Short mmCIF file of C-alpha atoms in Angstrom, two decimals:
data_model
loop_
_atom_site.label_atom_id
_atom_site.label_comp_id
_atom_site.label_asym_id
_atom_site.label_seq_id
_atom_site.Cartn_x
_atom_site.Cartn_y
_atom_site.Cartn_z
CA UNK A 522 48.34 -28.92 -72.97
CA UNK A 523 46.41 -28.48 -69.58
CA UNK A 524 45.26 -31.39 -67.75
CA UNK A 525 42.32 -30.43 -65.90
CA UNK A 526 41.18 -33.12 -63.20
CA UNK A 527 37.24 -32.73 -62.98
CA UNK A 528 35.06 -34.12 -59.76
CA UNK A 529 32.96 -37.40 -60.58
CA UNK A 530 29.22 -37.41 -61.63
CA UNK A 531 26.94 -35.97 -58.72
CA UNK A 532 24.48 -39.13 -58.91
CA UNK A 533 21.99 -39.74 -56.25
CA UNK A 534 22.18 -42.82 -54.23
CA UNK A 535 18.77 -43.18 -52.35
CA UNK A 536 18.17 -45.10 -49.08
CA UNK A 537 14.51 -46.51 -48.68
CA UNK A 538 12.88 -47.46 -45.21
CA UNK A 539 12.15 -51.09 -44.77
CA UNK A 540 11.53 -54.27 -42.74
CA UNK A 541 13.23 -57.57 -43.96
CA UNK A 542 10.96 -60.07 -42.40
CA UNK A 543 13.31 -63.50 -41.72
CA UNK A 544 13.38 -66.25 -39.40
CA UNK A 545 10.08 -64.72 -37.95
CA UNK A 546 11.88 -61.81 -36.73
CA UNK A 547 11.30 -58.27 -38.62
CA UNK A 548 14.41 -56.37 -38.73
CA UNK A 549 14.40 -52.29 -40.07
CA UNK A 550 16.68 -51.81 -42.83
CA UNK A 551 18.05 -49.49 -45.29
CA UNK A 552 17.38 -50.34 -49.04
CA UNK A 553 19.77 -49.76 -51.35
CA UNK A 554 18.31 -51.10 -54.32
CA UNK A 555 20.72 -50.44 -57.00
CA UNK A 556 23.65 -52.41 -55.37
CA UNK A 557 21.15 -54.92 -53.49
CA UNK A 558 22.34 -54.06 -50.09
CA UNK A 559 21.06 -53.96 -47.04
CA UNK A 560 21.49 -52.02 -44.12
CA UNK A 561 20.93 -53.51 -41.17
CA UNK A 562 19.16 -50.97 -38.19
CA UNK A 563 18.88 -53.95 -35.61
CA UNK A 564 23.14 -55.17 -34.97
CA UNK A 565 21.12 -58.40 -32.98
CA UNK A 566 19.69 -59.69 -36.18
CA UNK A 567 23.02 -59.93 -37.64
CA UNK A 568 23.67 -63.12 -35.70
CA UNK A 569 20.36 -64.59 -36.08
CA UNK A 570 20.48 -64.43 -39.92
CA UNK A 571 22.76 -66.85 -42.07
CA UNK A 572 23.99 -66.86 -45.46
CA UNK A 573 21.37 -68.61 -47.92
CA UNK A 574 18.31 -67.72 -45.67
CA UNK A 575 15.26 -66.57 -47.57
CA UNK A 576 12.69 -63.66 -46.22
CA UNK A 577 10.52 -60.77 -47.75
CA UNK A 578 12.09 -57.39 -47.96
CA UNK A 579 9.11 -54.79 -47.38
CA UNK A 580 9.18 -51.05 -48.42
CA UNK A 581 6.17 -48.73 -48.99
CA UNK A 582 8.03 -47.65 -52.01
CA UNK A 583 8.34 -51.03 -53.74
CA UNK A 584 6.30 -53.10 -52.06
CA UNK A 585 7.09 -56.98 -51.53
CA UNK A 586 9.79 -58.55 -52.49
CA UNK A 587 11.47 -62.40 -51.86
CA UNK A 588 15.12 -62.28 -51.23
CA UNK A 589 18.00 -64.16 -50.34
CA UNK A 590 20.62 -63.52 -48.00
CA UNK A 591 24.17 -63.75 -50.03
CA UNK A 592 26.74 -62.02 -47.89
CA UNK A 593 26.75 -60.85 -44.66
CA UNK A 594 29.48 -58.04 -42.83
CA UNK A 595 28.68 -57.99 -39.22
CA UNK A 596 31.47 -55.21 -38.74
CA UNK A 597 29.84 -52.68 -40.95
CA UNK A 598 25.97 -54.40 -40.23
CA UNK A 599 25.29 -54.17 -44.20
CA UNK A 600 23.67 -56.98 -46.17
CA UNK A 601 24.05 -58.36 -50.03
CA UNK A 602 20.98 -59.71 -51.18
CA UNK A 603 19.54 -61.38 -54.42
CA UNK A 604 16.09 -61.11 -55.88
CA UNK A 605 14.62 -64.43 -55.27
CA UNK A 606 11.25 -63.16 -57.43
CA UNK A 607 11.60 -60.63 -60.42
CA UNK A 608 12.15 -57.36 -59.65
CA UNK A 609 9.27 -54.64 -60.36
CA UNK A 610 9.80 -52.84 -63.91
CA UNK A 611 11.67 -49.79 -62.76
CA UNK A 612 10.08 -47.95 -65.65
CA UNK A 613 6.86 -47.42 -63.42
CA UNK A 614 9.22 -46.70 -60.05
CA UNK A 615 8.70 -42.45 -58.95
CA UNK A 616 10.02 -41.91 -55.76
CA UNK A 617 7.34 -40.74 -52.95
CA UNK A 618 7.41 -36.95 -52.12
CA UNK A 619 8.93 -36.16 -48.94
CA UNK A 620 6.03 -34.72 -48.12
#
């Protein structure tokens, strides 16, 4: 019998452009909405943002949405986050062309 060892699933992870608006600063992220993760283009906002503060995460694909901070990691300058509103139905979701 032949074991044959095959590579995972090629599945797309997709990064959206976005602004996470806390603390009256507005700091550019990168959404990853699947894992609810943010990551964080601005390594000064890291220290002015806590655990359990609230803000709107903005993205021209998906619009508005009120979060809350769960977990931070200032070493790798990612984000957890959790939908403080319901999420948009993702049935509707098409990502925008790239051009």
């Amino acid at each position: 019998m032949t074991i044959v060892d095959s590579p995972p699933p090629n599945t797309a992870r997709v990064l959206l452009d976005g602004d996470l608006l806390v603390n009256k600063i507005k700091v550019p992220v990168l959404i990853s909405a699947g894992n609810h993760r943010l990551v964080v283009l601005q390594s000064q906002a890291l220290y002015d943002i806590k655990v359990g503060d609230s803000g709107m995460l903005v993205s021209e694909a998906r619009g508005q949405q009120e979060v809350l901070i769960s977990d931070i990691d200032r070493l790798a300058m990612v984000m957890r986050y959790e939908l403080a509103t319901p999420a948009p139905s993702d049935d509707d979701f098409v990502l925008p062309s790239p051009e």
